[in-house]
Coordinates of C-alpha atoms in Angstrom, one line a residue:
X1394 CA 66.9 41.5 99.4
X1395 CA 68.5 38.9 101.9
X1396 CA 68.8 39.3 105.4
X1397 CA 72.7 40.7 104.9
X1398 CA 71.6 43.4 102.5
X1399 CA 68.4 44.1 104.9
X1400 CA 70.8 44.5 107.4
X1401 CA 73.5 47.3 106.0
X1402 CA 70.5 49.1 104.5
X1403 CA 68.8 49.4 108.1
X1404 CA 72.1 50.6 109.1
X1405 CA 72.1 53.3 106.4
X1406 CA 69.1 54.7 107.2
X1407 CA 70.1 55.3 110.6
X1408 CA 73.1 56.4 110.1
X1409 CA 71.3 59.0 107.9
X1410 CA 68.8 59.6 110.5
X1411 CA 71.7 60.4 113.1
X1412 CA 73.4 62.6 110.8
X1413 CA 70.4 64.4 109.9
X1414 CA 69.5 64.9 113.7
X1415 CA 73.3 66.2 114.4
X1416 CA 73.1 68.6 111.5
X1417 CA 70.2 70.1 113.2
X1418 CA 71.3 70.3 116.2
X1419 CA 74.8 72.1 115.0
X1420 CA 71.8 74.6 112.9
X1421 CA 70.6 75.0 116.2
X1422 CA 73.5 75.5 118.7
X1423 CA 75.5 77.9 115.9
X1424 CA 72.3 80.5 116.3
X1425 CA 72.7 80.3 119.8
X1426 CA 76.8 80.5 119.8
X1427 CA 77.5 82.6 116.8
X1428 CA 81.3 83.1 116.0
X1429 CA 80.6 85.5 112.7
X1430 CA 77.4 88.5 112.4
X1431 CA 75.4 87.2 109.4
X1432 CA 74.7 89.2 106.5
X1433 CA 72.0 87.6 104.7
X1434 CA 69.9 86.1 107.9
X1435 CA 66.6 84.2 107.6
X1436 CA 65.0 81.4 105.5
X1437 CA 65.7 82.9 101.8
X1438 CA 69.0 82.3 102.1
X1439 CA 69.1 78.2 104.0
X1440 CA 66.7 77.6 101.5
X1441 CA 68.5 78.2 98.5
X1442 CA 71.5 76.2 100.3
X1443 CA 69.4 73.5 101.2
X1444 CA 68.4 73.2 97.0
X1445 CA 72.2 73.3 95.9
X1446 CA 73.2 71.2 98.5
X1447 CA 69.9 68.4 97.6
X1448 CA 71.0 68.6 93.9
X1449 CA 74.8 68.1 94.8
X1450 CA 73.2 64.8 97.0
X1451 CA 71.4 64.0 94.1
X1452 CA 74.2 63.9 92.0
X1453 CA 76.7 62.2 94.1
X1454 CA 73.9 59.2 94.8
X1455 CA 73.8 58.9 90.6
X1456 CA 78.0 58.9 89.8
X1457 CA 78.6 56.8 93.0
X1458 CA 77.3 53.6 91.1
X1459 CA 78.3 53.6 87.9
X1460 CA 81.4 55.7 88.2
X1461 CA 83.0 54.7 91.5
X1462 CA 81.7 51.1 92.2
X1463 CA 82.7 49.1 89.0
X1464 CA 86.4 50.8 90.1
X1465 CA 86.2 49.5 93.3
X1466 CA 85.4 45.9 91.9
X1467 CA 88.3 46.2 89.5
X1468 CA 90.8 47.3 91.9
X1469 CA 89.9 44.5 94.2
X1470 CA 90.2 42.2 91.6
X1471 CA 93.0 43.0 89.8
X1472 CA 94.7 44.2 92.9
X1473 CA 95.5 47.3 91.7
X1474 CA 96.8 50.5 93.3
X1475 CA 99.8 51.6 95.5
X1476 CA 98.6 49.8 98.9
X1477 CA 97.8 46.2 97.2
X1478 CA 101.4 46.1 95.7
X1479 CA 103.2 46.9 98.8
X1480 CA 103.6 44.2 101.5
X1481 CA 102.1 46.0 104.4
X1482 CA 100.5 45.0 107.5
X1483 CA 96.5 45.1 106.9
X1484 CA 96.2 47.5 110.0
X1485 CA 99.0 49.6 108.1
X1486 CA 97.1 49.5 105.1
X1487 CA 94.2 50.9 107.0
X1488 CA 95.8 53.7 108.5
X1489 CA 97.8 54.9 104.8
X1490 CA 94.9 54.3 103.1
X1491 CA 93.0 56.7 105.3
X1492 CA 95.9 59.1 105.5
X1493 CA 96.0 59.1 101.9
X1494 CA 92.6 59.6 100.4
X1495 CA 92.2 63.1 103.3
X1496 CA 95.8 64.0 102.0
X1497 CA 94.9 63.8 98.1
X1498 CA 91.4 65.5 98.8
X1499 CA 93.9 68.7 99.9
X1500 CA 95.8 68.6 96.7
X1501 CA 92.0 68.4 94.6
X1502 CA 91.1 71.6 97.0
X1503 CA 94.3 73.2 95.6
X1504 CA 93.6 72.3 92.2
X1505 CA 89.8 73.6 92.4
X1506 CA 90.8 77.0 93.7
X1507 CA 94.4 77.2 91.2
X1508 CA 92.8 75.8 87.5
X1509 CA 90.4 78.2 86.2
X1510 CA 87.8 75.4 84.7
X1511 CA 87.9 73.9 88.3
X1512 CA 86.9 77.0 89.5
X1513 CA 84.4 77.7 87.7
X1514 CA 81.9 75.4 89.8
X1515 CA 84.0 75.2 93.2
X1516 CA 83.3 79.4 92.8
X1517 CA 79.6 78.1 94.0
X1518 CA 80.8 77.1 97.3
X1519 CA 82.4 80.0 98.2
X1520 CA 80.1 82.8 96.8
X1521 CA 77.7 82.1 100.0
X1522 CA 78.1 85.3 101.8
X1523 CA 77.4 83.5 104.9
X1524 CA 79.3 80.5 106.5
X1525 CA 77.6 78.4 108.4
X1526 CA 76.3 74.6 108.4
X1527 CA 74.5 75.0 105.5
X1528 CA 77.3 76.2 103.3
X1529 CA 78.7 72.6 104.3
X1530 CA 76.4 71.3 101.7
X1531 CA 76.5 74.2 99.1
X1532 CA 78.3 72.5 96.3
X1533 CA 77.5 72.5 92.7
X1534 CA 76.4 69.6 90.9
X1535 CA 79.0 69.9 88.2
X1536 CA 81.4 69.6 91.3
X1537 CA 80.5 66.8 92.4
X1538 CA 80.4 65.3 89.0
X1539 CA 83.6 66.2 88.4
X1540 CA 84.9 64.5 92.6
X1541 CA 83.3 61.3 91.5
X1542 CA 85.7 61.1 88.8
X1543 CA 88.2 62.3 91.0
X1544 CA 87.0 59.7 93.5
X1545 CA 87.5 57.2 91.3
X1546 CA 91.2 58.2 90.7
X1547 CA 91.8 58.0 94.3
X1548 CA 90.5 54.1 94.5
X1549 CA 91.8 53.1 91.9
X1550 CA 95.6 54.6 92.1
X1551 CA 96.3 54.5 96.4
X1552 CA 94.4 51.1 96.5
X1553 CA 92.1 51.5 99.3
X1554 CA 89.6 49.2 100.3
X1555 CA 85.6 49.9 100.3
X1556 CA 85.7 49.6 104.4
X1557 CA 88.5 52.4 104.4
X1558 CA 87.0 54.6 101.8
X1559 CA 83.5 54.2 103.4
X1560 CA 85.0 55.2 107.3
X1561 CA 87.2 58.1 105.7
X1562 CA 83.7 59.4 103.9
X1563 CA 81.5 59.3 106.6
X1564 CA 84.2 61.3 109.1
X1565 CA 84.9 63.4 106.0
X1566 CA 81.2 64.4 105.8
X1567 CA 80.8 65.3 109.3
X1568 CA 83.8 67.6 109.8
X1569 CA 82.6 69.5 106.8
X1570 CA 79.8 70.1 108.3
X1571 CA 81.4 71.1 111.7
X1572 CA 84.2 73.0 110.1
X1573 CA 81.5 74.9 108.3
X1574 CA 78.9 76.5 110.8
X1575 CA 79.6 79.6 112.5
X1576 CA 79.8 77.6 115.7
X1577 CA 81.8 80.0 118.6
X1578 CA 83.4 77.5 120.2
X1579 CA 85.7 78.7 123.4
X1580 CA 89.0 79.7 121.7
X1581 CA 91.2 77.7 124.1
X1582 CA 89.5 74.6 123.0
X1583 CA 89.9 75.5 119.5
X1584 CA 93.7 76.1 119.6
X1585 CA 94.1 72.8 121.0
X1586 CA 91.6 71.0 118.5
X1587 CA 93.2 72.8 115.3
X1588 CA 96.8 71.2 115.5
X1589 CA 94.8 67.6 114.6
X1590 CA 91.2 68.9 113.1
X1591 CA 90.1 71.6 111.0
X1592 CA 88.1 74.0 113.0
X1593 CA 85.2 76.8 112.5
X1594 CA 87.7 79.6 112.7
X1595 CA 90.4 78.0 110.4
X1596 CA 88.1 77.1 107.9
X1597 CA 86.8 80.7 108.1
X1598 CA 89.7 82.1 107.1
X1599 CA 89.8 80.3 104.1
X1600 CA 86.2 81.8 103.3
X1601 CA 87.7 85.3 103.2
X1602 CA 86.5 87.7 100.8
X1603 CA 91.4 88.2 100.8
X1604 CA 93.3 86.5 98.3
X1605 CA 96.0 85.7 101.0
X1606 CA 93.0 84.1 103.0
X1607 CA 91.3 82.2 101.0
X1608 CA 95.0 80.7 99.4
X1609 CA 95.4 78.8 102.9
X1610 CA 93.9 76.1 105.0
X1611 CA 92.9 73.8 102.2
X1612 CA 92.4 70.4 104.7
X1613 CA 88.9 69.0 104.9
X1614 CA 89.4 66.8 107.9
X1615 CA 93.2 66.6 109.1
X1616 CA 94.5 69.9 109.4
X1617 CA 98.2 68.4 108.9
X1618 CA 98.2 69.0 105.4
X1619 CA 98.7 72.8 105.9
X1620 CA 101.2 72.5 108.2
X1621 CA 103.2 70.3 105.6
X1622 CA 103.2 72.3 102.8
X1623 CA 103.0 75.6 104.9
X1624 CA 99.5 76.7 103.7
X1625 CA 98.0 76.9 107.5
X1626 CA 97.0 80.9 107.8
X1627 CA 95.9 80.8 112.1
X1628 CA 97.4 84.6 113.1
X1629 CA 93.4 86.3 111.2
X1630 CA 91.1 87.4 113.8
X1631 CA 86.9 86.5 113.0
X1632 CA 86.2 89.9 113.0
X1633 CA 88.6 91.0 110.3
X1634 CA 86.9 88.0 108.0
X1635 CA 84.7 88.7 105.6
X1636 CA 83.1 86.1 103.9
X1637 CA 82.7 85.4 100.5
X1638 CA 84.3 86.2 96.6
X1639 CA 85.3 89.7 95.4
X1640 CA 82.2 90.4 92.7
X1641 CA 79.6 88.8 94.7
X1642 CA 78.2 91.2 97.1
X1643 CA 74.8 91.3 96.8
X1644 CA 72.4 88.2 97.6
X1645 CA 70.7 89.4 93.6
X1646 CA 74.4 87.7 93.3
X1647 CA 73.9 84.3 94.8
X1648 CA 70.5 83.7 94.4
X1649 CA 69.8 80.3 93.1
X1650 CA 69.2 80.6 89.8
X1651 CA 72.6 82.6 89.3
X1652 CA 74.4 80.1 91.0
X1653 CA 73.3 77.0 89.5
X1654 CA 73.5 79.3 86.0
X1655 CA 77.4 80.4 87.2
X1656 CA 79.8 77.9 86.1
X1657 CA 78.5 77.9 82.3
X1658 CA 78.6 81.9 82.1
X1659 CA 81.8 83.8 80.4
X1660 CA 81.7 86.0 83.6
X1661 CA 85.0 88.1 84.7
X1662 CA 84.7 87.3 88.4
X1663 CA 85.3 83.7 88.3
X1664 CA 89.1 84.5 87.9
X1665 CA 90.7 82.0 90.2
X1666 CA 92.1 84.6 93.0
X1667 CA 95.2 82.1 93.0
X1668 CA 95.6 82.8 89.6
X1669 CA 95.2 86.5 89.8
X1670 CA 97.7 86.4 92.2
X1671 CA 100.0 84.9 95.2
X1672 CA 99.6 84.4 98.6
X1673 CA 101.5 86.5 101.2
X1674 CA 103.8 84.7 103.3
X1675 CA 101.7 82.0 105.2
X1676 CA 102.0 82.4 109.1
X1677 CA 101.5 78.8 111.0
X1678 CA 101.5 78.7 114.9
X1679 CA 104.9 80.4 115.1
X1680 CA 103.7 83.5 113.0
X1681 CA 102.0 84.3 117.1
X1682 CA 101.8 83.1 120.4
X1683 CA 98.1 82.7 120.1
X1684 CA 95.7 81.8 116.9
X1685 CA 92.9 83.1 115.7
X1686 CA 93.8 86.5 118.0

């Protein structure tokens, strides 16, 4: 390893350590400020999230490699994708790439709550009956299998270089993390972060146990997206939410055997709710003077 390469991968590991120290001080601070009452409280629970999510990291180290990389390298030398054949600015680039790798994650959201074999391991996610911090990193394995390939579309089709991809990753981690946890934070500072950012309570909503809930608020990271194609749901108070998947009511439901086990199971429950039915109409800030009340 040469000094360069010593260099990033000390910078890795503290980037890691960072995260990891924020993530437990969010685990912290959401006990302390909770927006939601839990229903499955203590270890048994974190746990099982902590395995799922460790599995889903696992997964995402192995497809990174040999799945998104050697795309990367062709892209960069072939010059291929949308952004290398236009004759843009290199600070424009930037900003359209990152624009358009967080707007194409919301159309993948879409797809993995809309196409029933999608569904089948996104389901995993959203079965927690819980949301907080830890659901951030619930994600099935098969999932993730299936975003690296996804990932790889993304590189290869909008053109993005590794610096922008790497930025946009890193942010994109973090805010799922934050839009995750049952964090209270005070509701006036909410409405005025939720216009740019998803938020705790927006993100909630989508967690709702209603098909009109959970059919909104698909943005990881810029809440924009919803606005444009009027999927942002604000006008649901917290304590009408109920978290979780019609089916799944039990933690016998979600333990971690079963949801590992889920996605390769002929079971009735993983009809996509999208599929069993339509959304009501959508309200945005307009549907009420004031969000989330």
């Amino acid at each position: 390893m040469d000094g360069s390469e010593a260099l990033v991968s000390k910078r890795w590991r503290w980037q890691w350590i960072l995260f990891g120290a924020a993530v437990g001080a969010l685990y912290v601070v959401e006990r302390l400020r909770p927006l939601r009452a839990q229903k499955e409280p203590g270890p048994a629970r974190v746990g099982r999230n902590l395995v799922i999510g460790l599995l889903a990291g696992a997964t995402t180290a192995a497809s990174e490699w040999p799945v998104v990389a050697p795309v990367q390298r062709v892209a960069e030398r072939r010059r291929l994708g949308l952004l290398r054949w236009l004759p843009l600015p290199q600070a424009l680039r930037i900003v359209l790439g990152f624009l358009l790798l967080d707007y194409t994650l919301y159309l993948w959201h879409r797809l993995n709550h809309r196409m029933p074999f999608l569904w089948r391991f996104h389901v995993v996610h959203h079965i927690d009956l819980d949301l907080d911090s830890t659901t951030g990193l619930r994600f099935h394995f098969g999932e993730l299998s299936l975003a690296a390939g996804f990932r790889a579309a993304q590189v290869l089709l909008l053109g993005v270089d590794r610096g922008t991809l790497r930025v946009w990753q890193q942010m994109l981690v973090v805010s799922v993390i934050f839009h995750h946890s049952n964090l209270e934070l005070p509701i006036d500072f909410e409405r005025r972060l939720v216009p740019f950012l998803v938020t705790p309570r927006m993100h909630g909503i989508h967690h709702s146990r209603r098909s009109a809930d959970t059919n909104s608020n698909y943005s990881s990271l810029l809440s924009w997206w919803d606005r444009l194609h009027r999927s942002l749901r604000l006008n649901v108070p917290q304590a009408s939410v109920t978290i979780g998947v019609p089916g799944f009511s039990e933690p016998e439901d979600v333990t971690l055997a079963a949801s590992v086990a889920l996605p390769f199971r002929r079971d009735p429950r993983l009809l996509p709710q999208s599929v069993g039915g339509h959304a009501s109409p959508v309200g945005d800030f307009k549907a009420g003077r004031h969000p989330f009340a």
